[in-house]
Amino acid sequence: MKLSSVVAALASVVSATILQNGQVRITDYPDTVIDPAGYTFETYSPSAHEISYKGRWDSKYISWWSAPGLKFGFTGEYVAITFGPLTSNTTLVGYRVDGQDWQFTNITIGATHLFVSPSTTGVNITAPIDPSTFELRVTNWAYGVQIDAVHVAKGESLFKIPNYGRTIEIIGDSLSAGQYATLEGLSSYTYGLGAGLGNTEYSLTAYPGICLFDKQCYGNLRGMFYQWFRTSDTSGRAIDIWGDNPEVWDFSKQPAADIVVINLGTNDNNSANNVTTAGYVAQYTMLIEGIHAVWPRAQIILISLWEGFNTIGNTYEQSSGFYTEIYKIYEYFNLPEYLSNPILYDPVKNTTYKSFRPSAPFVSYFNTTGILQHNDIGPQYHPTDVGHIKLASHLIQYIKLKFDWVLYATGPEIQHDTLYWNDQQDY
Ligand SMILES: *[C@@H]1O[C@H](CO)[C@@H](O)[C@H](O)[C@H]1NC(C)=O
Ligand SMILES: *[C@@H]1O[C@H](CO)[C@@H](O)[C@H](O)[C@H]1NC(C)=O
Ligand SMILES: *[C@@H]1O[C@H](CO)[C@@H](O)[C@H](O)[C@H]1NC(C)=O
Ligand SMILES: *[C@@H]1O[C@H](CO)[C@@H](O)[C@H](O)[C@H]1NC(C)=O
Ligand SMILES: *[C@@H]1O[C@H](CO)[C@@H](O)[C@H](O)[C@H]1NC(C)=O
Ligand SMILES: *[C@@H]1O[C@H](CO)[C@@H](O)[C@H](O)[C@H]1NC(C)=O
Ligand SMILES: *[C@@H]1O[C@H](CO)[C@@H](O)[C@H](O)[C@H]1NC(C)=O
């Protein structure tokens, strides 16, 4: 079936019942709200240099896009965070200490949440990670949190955790944002790729319904060709907070990406959105030129679109969209005449210009045909959790073989809620 109704989840009620394979999904995560008056804390402002923000956060310390997060080291056995008024109420976040499994809780606007206390598993173990590391990630793309303050126990401190030495950026739509996956962003193949490589910083600039071409697609007013250069995403929340004047993203806030993965065009290839093939190819080309201008050393991987499955007679066949177009874009960027005289894109002037510095090849093609099968796509046209894991695994291996990246994630949980097994030998 074709991916035909990827509609952006606009501000809907978060607390609706989720039916998962026909069963009610249990979402009664522990309530972590506390009254801070009952504690004596050492308090840090959101601008404290010890706090590392992951993904895109704006100047008001509001999170955007899919699975943005924060990380810091701390001493003692307490971590609490106070969330600001521009937090989306009841947003589900994942958080963890050191190499322990993800824990989940829903955030309340304006509240202080206690994430770590002496009863937290592993918090009193000081080896091999010392001081302890705290990490938090927002699970949903449309919702976000605003950081007002970070607290540890009185007399204790935060520590800056240095960034890992390599960085990956993934640019996409709902397929990459994790829409309809169990834990959304934290179940997506993009998170599975970034976290699964291990010792890698990752930023998932993906939003449901968005086109690459800069026009209104489903609920999104702008396409990625415009929005990728902005801090906030295309949500209704972003329009409420920033109107039609979003902050320009300051790329120096995060380390330069070494690898950029682009999975865009599924929404452009839908007749509901009126994007022309010529327009898609032109702006895809300029987006790559813009990325190359921002990060001249980044390797850019173009993902072929899988577009769901069709029944063909008595079996199934993977579909595709802009199949030859994406391959031709890849070929174009590998032409010797392009590489000897690369063209770059300036988003401020919205013009291309010639760089007179020759470039080594920097664009590659990732063929998705044959990775997913028809039952890896759920009833809402998006990969199941298993489908996401397949995509992440293949991409990890591709990057390992092609770019010689070592796999550093060798133990701590990455995907949560995926422990399916059989404990019956005889049945
Ligand atoms: C917590 O978040 C989940 C996922 O968005 C949601 O299904 C659930 O209703 C929320 N719980 C509360 C108490 O808001
Ligand atoms: C936020 O959600 C909590 C828990 O569901 C609720 O008690 C509170 O009234 C909500 N606050 C706002 C401002 O909507
Ligand atoms: C950590 O706390 C747990 C639970 O309170 C306790 O059983 C364990 O002995 C403590 N471990 C250390 C190393 O202090
Ligand atoms: C697409 O074009 C048709 C015909 O011009 C128009 O009715 C429709 O509103 C357009 N849709 C979008 C999303 O631009
Ligand atoms: C989708 O892509 C295919 C080529 O793979 C093309 O034939 C078709 O016209 C495209 N459809 C739209 C709506 O862009
Ligand atoms: C940017 O330039 C492209 C190509 O020249 C054009 O199609 C597009 O409308 C321009 N965008 C803006 C916001 O001016
Ligand atoms: C993608 O993979 C499929 C399946 O192996 C193959 O038939 C197709 O030729 C490949 N496409 C490209 C552009 O390499």
Coordinates of C-alpha atoms and ligand atoms in Angstrom, one line a residue:
M1 CA 0.0 0.0 0.0
K2 CA 1.2 3.5 -0.8
L3 CA 2.1 5.9 1.9
S4 CA -0.8 8.2 1.2
S5 CA -1.9 9.8 4.5
V6 CA 1.1 11.0 6.3
V7 CA -0.7 13.8 8.1
A8 CA 1.2 15.9 10.6
A9 CA 0.0 15.3 14.1
L10 CA -1.2 18.8 14.9
A11 CA -1.8 19.8 18.5
S12 CA -4.0 16.9 19.6
V13 CA -4.6 15.7 23.2
V14 CA -1.5 13.8 24.4
S15 CA -3.4 11.6 26.8
A16 CA -5.6 9.7 24.3
T17 CA -5.7 6.0 24.7
I18 CA -3.2 4.3 22.4
L19 CA -4.2 1.0 20.8
Q20 CA -1.3 -1.2 20.1
N21 CA -2.0 -4.3 18.1
G22 CA -5.6 -4.0 19.3
Q23 CA -4.6 -3.8 23.0
V24 CA -4.6 -0.7 25.2
R25 CA -1.0 0.3 25.6
I26 CA -0.1 0.9 29.2
T27 CA 1.2 4.5 29.6
D28 CA 1.0 4.9 33.4
Y29 CA 4.6 6.1 33.8
P30 CA 5.7 7.1 37.3
D31 CA 4.8 10.6 38.4
T32 CA 8.1 12.4 39.2
V33 CA 6.7 15.8 40.2
I34 CA 7.9 17.1 43.5
D35 CA 7.5 20.2 45.6
P36 CA 11.1 21.6 45.6
A37 CA 10.4 23.3 48.9
G38 CA 10.9 19.9 50.5
Y39 CA 14.5 19.6 49.3
T40 CA 17.7 21.6 49.7
F41 CA 19.1 21.9 46.2
E42 CA 22.1 23.4 44.4
T43 CA 20.5 25.1 41.4
Y44 CA 21.9 25.8 38.0
S45 CA 20.4 28.0 35.3
P46 CA 19.6 26.5 31.9
S47 CA 22.6 28.5 30.4
A48 CA 25.1 26.7 32.8
H49 CA 28.0 25.6 30.6
E50 CA 27.9 22.2 32.3
I51 CA 24.7 21.3 30.5
S52 CA 25.1 20.0 26.9
Y53 CA 22.0 20.3 24.8
K54 CA 21.6 17.7 22.0
G55 CA 19.7 18.4 18.8
R56 CA 18.1 21.8 18.3
W57 CA 17.2 24.1 21.3
D58 CA 16.4 27.8 20.9
S59 CA 17.5 30.8 22.9
K60 CA 14.6 30.3 25.3
Y61 CA 15.9 26.7 26.1
I62 CA 13.0 25.1 24.3
S63 CA 13.5 21.8 22.5
W64 CA 12.6 21.2 18.8
W65 CA 12.4 18.4 16.3
S66 CA 12.7 14.7 17.1
A67 CA 14.3 13.3 20.3
P68 CA 16.2 16.4 21.3
G69 CA 17.9 16.0 24.7
L70 CA 20.4 17.1 27.3
K71 CA 23.3 15.6 29.1
F72 CA 25.5 16.4 32.1
G73 CA 27.6 14.8 34.7
F74 CA 26.6 15.2 38.4
T75 CA 27.8 14.3 41.9
G76 CA 25.6 13.2 44.7
E77 CA 22.4 11.2 44.3
Y78 CA 19.8 13.7 43.3
V79 CA 18.9 15.3 39.9
A80 CA 15.7 17.4 39.5
I81 CA 14.7 19.7 36.6
T82 CA 12.2 22.6 36.7
F83 CA 10.4 23.0 33.4
G84 CA 9.3 26.3 32.0
P85 CA 5.9 27.6 30.9
L86 CA 6.6 26.9 27.2
T87 CA 6.8 23.2 27.9
S88 CA 4.1 21.0 26.2
N89 CA 2.0 19.6 29.0
T90 CA 2.3 15.8 29.7
T91 CA 5.2 15.4 27.2
L92 CA 6.8 12.0 27.6
V93 CA 10.5 12.0 28.2
G94 CA 13.0 9.2 28.4
Y95 CA 15.9 9.6 30.9
R96 CA 18.7 7.6 32.3
V97 CA 21.7 7.5 34.5
D98 CA 25.0 6.1 33.2
G99 CA 24.5 2.8 31.3
Q100 CA 21.2 2.0 32.9
D101 CA 18.0 1.4 30.9
W102 CA 15.7 4.3 29.9
Q103 CA 13.1 5.4 32.4
F104 CA 10.0 7.4 31.3
T105 CA 7.8 10.1 32.8
N106 CA 5.3 12.7 31.6
I107 CA 6.4 16.3 32.2
T108 CA 4.0 18.9 33.7
I109 CA 4.3 22.6 32.7
G110 CA 6.0 24.6 35.4
A111 CA 6.7 21.6 37.6
T112 CA 9.9 20.3 39.1
H113 CA 10.5 16.7 38.4
L114 CA 12.8 14.5 40.4
F115 CA 14.6 12.1 38.0
V116 CA 17.3 10.8 40.3
S117 CA 17.3 10.0 44.0
P118 CA 19.1 7.5 46.2
S119 CA 16.6 4.8 45.1
T120 CA 17.6 5.1 41.4
T121 CA 19.3 2.0 40.2
G122 CA 23.0 2.4 39.8
V123 CA 23.2 6.0 41.1
N124 CA 25.4 5.0 44.1
I125 CA 27.8 3.0 41.9
T126 CA 30.8 5.1 41.0
A127 CA 32.6 2.9 38.5
P128 CA 33.4 2.8 35.6
I129 CA 31.5 6.1 34.9
D130 CA 32.4 8.8 37.4
P131 CA 30.9 11.3 37.9
S132 CA 27.5 9.9 37.0
T133 CA 26.0 11.0 33.7
F134 CA 22.4 12.1 33.3
E135 CA 20.7 12.1 29.9
L136 CA 17.2 13.1 28.9
R137 CA 15.4 12.9 25.5
V138 CA 12.0 14.1 24.5
T139 CA 10.2 11.2 22.8
N140 CA 7.7 13.1 20.6
W141 CA 8.5 15.5 17.7
A142 CA 5.6 17.8 18.0
Y143 CA 5.9 18.4 21.8
G144 CA 8.8 19.9 23.6
V145 CA 10.1 21.0 26.9
Q146 CA 11.6 24.3 28.2
I147 CA 14.3 24.1 30.8
D148 CA 14.1 26.5 33.6
A149 CA 16.6 25.1 36.1
V150 CA 18.6 22.0 36.9
H151 CA 19.1 20.9 40.5
V152 CA 21.4 18.6 42.4
A153 CA 21.7 18.0 46.1
K154 CA 23.1 20.9 48.2
G155 CA 26.9 21.0 48.0
E156 CA 27.0 18.8 44.9
S157 CA 27.9 19.8 41.4
L158 CA 27.2 19.4 37.7
F159 CA 30.0 18.5 35.3
K160 CA 30.3 19.1 31.6
I161 CA 30.5 15.8 29.7
P162 CA 32.6 16.4 26.6
N163 CA 31.0 15.7 23.2
Y164 CA 31.9 12.5 21.5
G165 CA 34.4 12.9 18.6
R166 CA 31.9 12.2 15.8
T167 CA 28.5 13.6 14.9
I168 CA 25.7 12.5 12.7
E169 CA 22.7 14.5 11.4
I170 CA 19.6 13.0 10.0
I171 CA 17.1 15.1 8.0
G172 CA 13.7 13.6 7.3
D173 CA 9.9 13.5 7.6
S174 CA 7.6 11.3 9.7
L175 CA 9.5 8.2 8.7
S176 CA 12.6 9.6 10.3
A177 CA 10.8 11.3 13.2
G178 CA 9.4 8.0 14.4
Q179 CA 5.7 8.7 13.9
Y180 CA 3.6 5.7 14.9
A181 CA 6.5 3.8 16.5
T182 CA 6.0 2.7 20.1
L183 CA 8.2 5.4 21.7
E184 CA 8.1 7.7 18.6
G185 CA 11.5 9.4 18.3
L186 CA 13.1 7.0 20.7
S187 CA 11.9 4.0 18.6
S188 CA 12.9 5.6 15.3
Y189 CA 15.6 4.2 13.0
T190 CA 17.2 7.6 13.1
Y191 CA 17.7 7.4 16.9
G192 CA 18.6 3.7 16.5
L193 CA 21.3 4.8 14.0
G194 CA 22.7 7.7 16.0
A195 CA 22.7 6.0 19.4
G196 CA 23.4 2.6 17.9
L197 CA 26.7 3.7 16.4
G198 CA 27.8 4.5 19.9
N199 CA 30.0 7.4 21.0
T200 CA 28.3 9.6 18.4
E201 CA 26.5 12.9 18.8
Y202 CA 23.2 12.8 16.8
S203 CA 20.6 15.3 15.8
L204 CA 17.3 14.2 14.2
T205 CA 16.0 17.1 12.2
A206 CA 12.8 15.4 11.1
Y207 CA 9.1 16.4 11.2
P208 CA 6.0 14.5 10.1
G209 CA 4.3 15.6 6.8
I210 CA 7.1 17.9 5.8
C211 CA 8.2 18.1 2.1
L212 CA 11.7 18.8 1.0
F213 CA 10.4 21.4 -1.4
D214 CA 9.6 24.7 0.3
K215 CA 5.8 24.8 0.3
Q216 CA 2.8 23.9 2.5
C217 CA 2.6 20.1 2.8
Y218 CA -0.1 18.6 5.0
G219 CA 0.0 20.9 8.1
N220 CA 3.5 22.2 7.6
L221 CA 3.7 25.7 6.2
R222 CA 7.3 25.4 5.0
G223 CA 9.5 22.7 3.5
M224 CA 12.8 21.4 4.7
F225 CA 14.7 23.4 2.1
Y226 CA 13.7 26.4 4.3
Q227 CA 13.2 24.9 7.7
W228 CA 16.5 23.0 8.0
F229 CA 18.3 26.3 8.4
R230 CA 16.0 27.3 11.3
T231 CA 16.1 26.3 14.9
S232 CA 12.5 25.3 15.4
D233 CA 10.4 22.8 13.5
T234 CA 7.1 23.3 11.6
S235 CA 4.8 22.4 14.5
G236 CA 1.8 24.5 15.6
R237 CA 3.8 24.9 18.9
A238 CA 6.6 26.6 16.9
I239 CA 4.1 29.0 15.2
D240 CA 2.6 29.9 18.6
I241 CA 6.1 30.7 20.0
W242 CA 8.0 32.1 17.0
G243 CA 5.3 33.0 14.5
D244 CA 6.6 33.2 10.9
N245 CA 10.0 34.5 12.1
P246 CA 11.8 31.4 13.6
E247 CA 15.3 31.8 14.8
V248 CA 18.0 31.1 12.3
W249 CA 19.9 28.0 13.5
D250 CA 23.4 28.7 14.6
F251 CA 25.3 25.7 13.3
S252 CA 28.2 26.6 15.7
K253 CA 26.1 25.5 18.6
Q254 CA 26.8 21.8 17.8
P255 CA 29.9 20.1 16.4
A256 CA 30.0 19.9 12.6
A257 CA 28.3 16.7 11.3
D258 CA 30.7 14.1 9.9
I259 CA 27.8 12.2 8.3
V260 CA 24.4 13.6 7.1
V261 CA 21.6 11.2 6.2
I262 CA 18.7 12.6 4.1
N263 CA 15.4 10.8 3.8
L264 CA 13.1 13.3 2.1
G265 CA 10.6 13.2 -0.8
T266 CA 7.9 10.8 0.4
N267 CA 5.6 13.7 1.0
D268 CA 6.8 15.6 -2.1
N269 CA 6.0 12.4 -4.1
N270 CA 2.3 12.5 -2.9
S271 CA -0.1 14.1 -5.3
A272 CA -1.9 15.7 -2.3
N273 CA 1.0 18.2 -2.0
N274 CA 1.4 19.4 -5.7
V275 CA 5.2 19.4 -5.7
T276 CA 6.6 19.1 -9.2
T277 CA 9.4 16.6 -9.9
A278 CA 11.6 19.5 -11.3
G279 CA 11.0 21.5 -8.2
Y280 CA 11.9 18.6 -5.9
V281 CA 15.1 17.9 -7.8
A282 CA 16.1 21.6 -7.9
Q283 CA 15.6 22.1 -4.2
Y284 CA 17.1 18.8 -3.2
T285 CA 20.2 19.8 -5.1
M286 CA 20.3 23.2 -3.4
L287 CA 19.8 21.6 0.0
I288 CA 22.8 19.4 -0.5
E289 CA 24.8 22.4 -1.7
G290 CA 23.7 24.2 1.5
I291 CA 24.8 21.4 3.7
H292 CA 28.1 21.2 1.9
A293 CA 28.6 25.0 2.5
V294 CA 27.8 24.6 6.2
W295 CA 29.9 21.4 6.7
P296 CA 32.5 21.1 3.9
R297 CA 33.8 17.8 5.3
A298 CA 30.5 16.1 5.9
Q299 CA 29.7 12.9 3.9
I300 CA 26.0 13.1 2.8
I301 CA 24.0 9.9 2.3
L302 CA 20.8 10.0 0.2
I303 CA 18.2 7.4 1.1
S304 CA 16.1 5.9 -1.6
L305 CA 12.4 6.1 -0.8
W306 CA 10.6 2.8 -0.1
E307 CA 7.0 4.2 -0.3
G308 CA 5.3 1.2 1.1
F309 CA 4.3 -2.0 -0.6
N310 CA 1.8 -3.0 -3.3
T311 CA 0.2 -6.3 -3.8
I312 CA 1.2 -7.6 -7.2
G313 CA -0.9 -10.6 -8.1
N314 CA -0.5 -13.1 -5.4
T315 CA 2.5 -11.5 -3.7
Y316 CA 3.9 -8.1 -2.6
E317 CA 6.4 -5.7 -4.1
Q318 CA 8.2 -2.7 -2.7
S319 CA 7.1 0.6 -4.3
S320 CA 9.3 3.6 -4.9
G321 CA 9.1 7.4 -5.4
F322 CA 11.5 9.7 -7.3
Y323 CA 13.6 6.6 -7.9
T324 CA 15.7 7.7 -10.8
E325 CA 15.6 11.4 -9.6
I326 CA 17.4 10.6 -6.3
Y327 CA 19.9 8.4 -8.1
K328 CA 20.6 11.1 -10.6
I329 CA 21.2 13.7 -7.9
Y330 CA 23.7 11.3 -6.4
E331 CA 25.4 10.9 -9.8
Y332 CA 25.4 14.6 -10.4
F333 CA 27.4 15.3 -7.2
N334 CA 30.0 12.7 -8.2
L335 CA 30.7 14.1 -11.6
P336 CA 34.3 15.2 -12.0
E337 CA 33.1 18.6 -13.4
Y338 CA 31.0 19.2 -10.3
L339 CA 33.7 18.2 -7.9
S340 CA 36.4 20.3 -9.5
N341 CA 34.2 23.4 -9.2
P342 CA 31.5 22.7 -6.6
I343 CA 28.4 24.9 -6.4
L344 CA 27.2 26.0 -2.9
Y345 CA 24.0 27.4 -1.6
D346 CA 23.5 30.4 0.7
P347 CA 20.2 30.2 2.5
V348 CA 20.3 33.9 3.6
K349 CA 20.5 35.2 0.0
N350 CA 18.7 32.1 -1.4
T351 CA 21.2 31.9 -4.2
T352 CA 23.8 29.4 -5.3
Y353 CA 27.4 30.4 -5.9
K354 CA 30.6 28.8 -7.2
S355 CA 33.2 27.6 -4.8
F356 CA 36.6 27.6 -6.4
R357 CA 37.9 24.9 -4.0
P358 CA 37.7 21.4 -5.5
S359 CA 35.9 18.8 -3.4
A360 CA 36.5 15.1 -2.8
P361 CA 33.4 13.0 -3.4
F362 CA 30.9 13.6 -0.5
V363 CA 27.5 12.3 -1.7
S364 CA 26.6 8.6 -1.5
Y365 CA 23.4 6.6 -2.1
F366 CA 21.7 4.1 0.3
N367 CA 19.4 1.7 -1.5
T368 CA 16.6 0.7 0.8
T369 CA 15.1 -1.9 -1.6
G370 CA 15.0 -5.2 0.1
I371 CA 15.5 -4.0 3.6
L372 CA 11.8 -3.9 4.6
Q373 CA 9.1 -6.4 3.8
H374 CA 5.4 -5.6 3.6
N375 CA 4.7 -6.5 7.2
D376 CA 7.4 -4.2 8.5
I377 CA 5.0 -1.4 7.7
G378 CA 2.2 -0.8 10.2
P379 CA -1.4 0.0 9.5
Q380 CA -0.6 3.8 9.5
Y381 CA 1.9 3.3 6.7
H382 CA 5.0 3.8 8.8
P383 CA 7.7 1.3 9.8
T384 CA 6.9 -0.9 12.8
D385 CA 9.4 -1.0 15.6
V386 CA 11.0 -4.0 13.9
G387 CA 11.1 -2.1 10.6
H388 CA 12.9 0.8 12.3
I389 CA 15.4 -1.6 13.8
K390 CA 16.1 -3.2 10.4
L391 CA 16.7 0.2 8.8
A392 CA 19.0 1.3 11.7
S393 CA 20.9 -2.0 11.5
H394 CA 21.5 -1.8 7.8
L395 CA 22.5 1.8 8.0
I396 CA 24.9 1.2 10.8
Q397 CA 26.6 -1.6 8.8
Y398 CA 26.7 0.5 5.7
I399 CA 28.4 3.4 7.6
K400 CA 30.8 0.9 9.2
L401 CA 31.8 -0.6 5.9
K402 CA 31.8 2.5 3.8
F403 CA 33.3 5.0 6.2
D404 CA 35.2 2.7 8.5
W405 CA 33.3 3.8 11.6
V406 CA 34.0 1.6 14.7
L407 CA 30.8 0.4 16.5
Y408 CA 31.2 1.7 20.1
A409 CA 27.8 0.8 21.5
T410 CA 28.6 -2.5 23.1
G411 CA 26.1 -3.0 26.0
P412 CA 23.7 -0.4 27.4
E413 CA 20.2 -0.5 26.1
I414 CA 19.3 1.5 22.9
Q415 CA 15.8 0.5 21.9
H416 CA 13.5 0.2 24.9
D417 CA 10.4 -2.1 25.0
T418 CA 11.8 -4.4 22.4
L419 CA 12.4 -7.5 24.5
Y420 CA 10.3 -10.1 22.7
W421 CA 11.3 -13.6 23.5
N422 CA 10.1 -17.2 24.1
D423 CA 10.7 -18.8 27.4
Q424 CA 8.9 -22.0 26.7
Q425 CA 10.9 -24.9 25.4
D426 CA 8.1 -27.4 25.1
Y427 CA 4.6 -26.2 24.0
Ligands
LIG1 C1 2.2 10.2 29.0 O1 2.7 10.2 27.6 C2 2.1 9.2 26.9 C3 2.7 9.3 25.5 O2 2.5 10.5 24.9 C4 0.6 9.3 26.8 O3 0.1 8.3 26.1 C5 0.1 9.3 28.2 O4 -1.3 9.5 28.2 C6 0.7 10.4 29.1 N1 0.3 10.2 30.4 C7 -0.2 11.3 31.1 C8 -0.6 11.0 32.5 O5 -0.4 12.4 30.6
LIG2 C1 -0.9 19.7 32.8 O1 -1.2 18.3 33.0 C2 -1.4 18.0 34.4 C3 -1.4 16.5 34.5 O2 -2.3 16.0 33.6 C4 -2.7 18.7 34.9 O3 -2.9 18.5 36.2 C5 -2.5 20.2 34.7 O4 -3.7 20.9 34.9 C6 -2.1 20.6 33.2 N1 -1.7 21.9 33.2 C7 -2.0 22.7 32.2 C8 -1.5 24.1 32.3 O5 -2.7 22.4 31.2
LIG3 C1 23.2 1.2 46.4 O1 21.9 1.3 46.9 C2 21.2 0.0 47.0 C3 19.8 0.3 47.3 O2 19.6 1.2 48.3 C4 21.9 -0.9 48.0 O3 21.3 -2.1 48.1 C5 23.4 -1.0 47.6 O4 24.1 -1.7 48.5 C6 24.0 0.3 47.3 N1 25.3 0.1 46.7 C7 26.4 0.8 47.1 C8 27.6 0.5 46.3 O5 26.4 1.6 48.0
LIG4 C1 -3.0 21.5 -5.2 O1 -3.5 22.0 -6.4 C2 -4.9 22.0 -6.5 C3 -5.3 22.4 -7.9 O2 -4.6 23.6 -8.2 C4 -5.5 22.8 -5.4 O3 -6.9 22.8 -5.4 C5 -5.0 22.4 -4.1 O4 -5.4 23.2 -3.0 C6 -3.5 22.3 -4.0 N1 -3.0 21.7 -2.8 C7 -2.0 22.1 -2.1 C8 -1.7 21.4 -0.8 O5 -1.2 23.0 -2.5
LIG5 C1 6.6 9.9 -7.7 O1 7.8 9.4 -8.3 C2 7.6 8.6 -9.5 C3 9.0 8.2 -10.0 O2 9.6 7.3 -9.1 C4 6.9 9.5 -10.6 O3 6.7 8.6 -11.6 C5 5.6 10.1 -10.0 O4 5.1 11.0 -11.0 C6 5.9 10.8 -8.7 N1 4.6 11.3 -8.2 C7 4.5 12.5 -7.7 C8 3.1 12.9 -7.2 O5 5.4 13.3 -7.5
LIG6 C1 14.6 30.4 -3.4 O1 15.1 30.1 -4.6 C2 14.4 29.1 -5.3 C3 15.1 28.8 -6.6 O2 15.5 29.9 -7.3 C4 12.9 29.6 -5.6 O3 12.2 28.5 -6.2 C5 12.3 29.8 -4.2 O4 11.0 30.3 -4.4 C6 13.1 30.8 -3.4 N1 12.6 30.9 -2.1 C7 12.3 32.0 -1.4 C8 11.8 31.9 0.0 O5 12.5 33.1 -2.0
LIG7 C1 18.5 -1.1 -5.4 O1 18.4 -2.5 -4.9 C2 17.6 -3.3 -5.7 C3 17.5 -4.6 -5.0 O2 18.7 -5.2 -4.9 C4 18.1 -3.4 -7.1 O3 17.3 -4.1 -7.9 C5 18.3 -1.9 -7.7 O4 18.9 -2.0 -8.9 C6 19.1 -1.1 -6.8 N1 19.0 0.3 -7.2 C7 20.1 1.1 -7.4 C8 19.9 2.4 -8.0 O5 21.2 0.7 -7.2

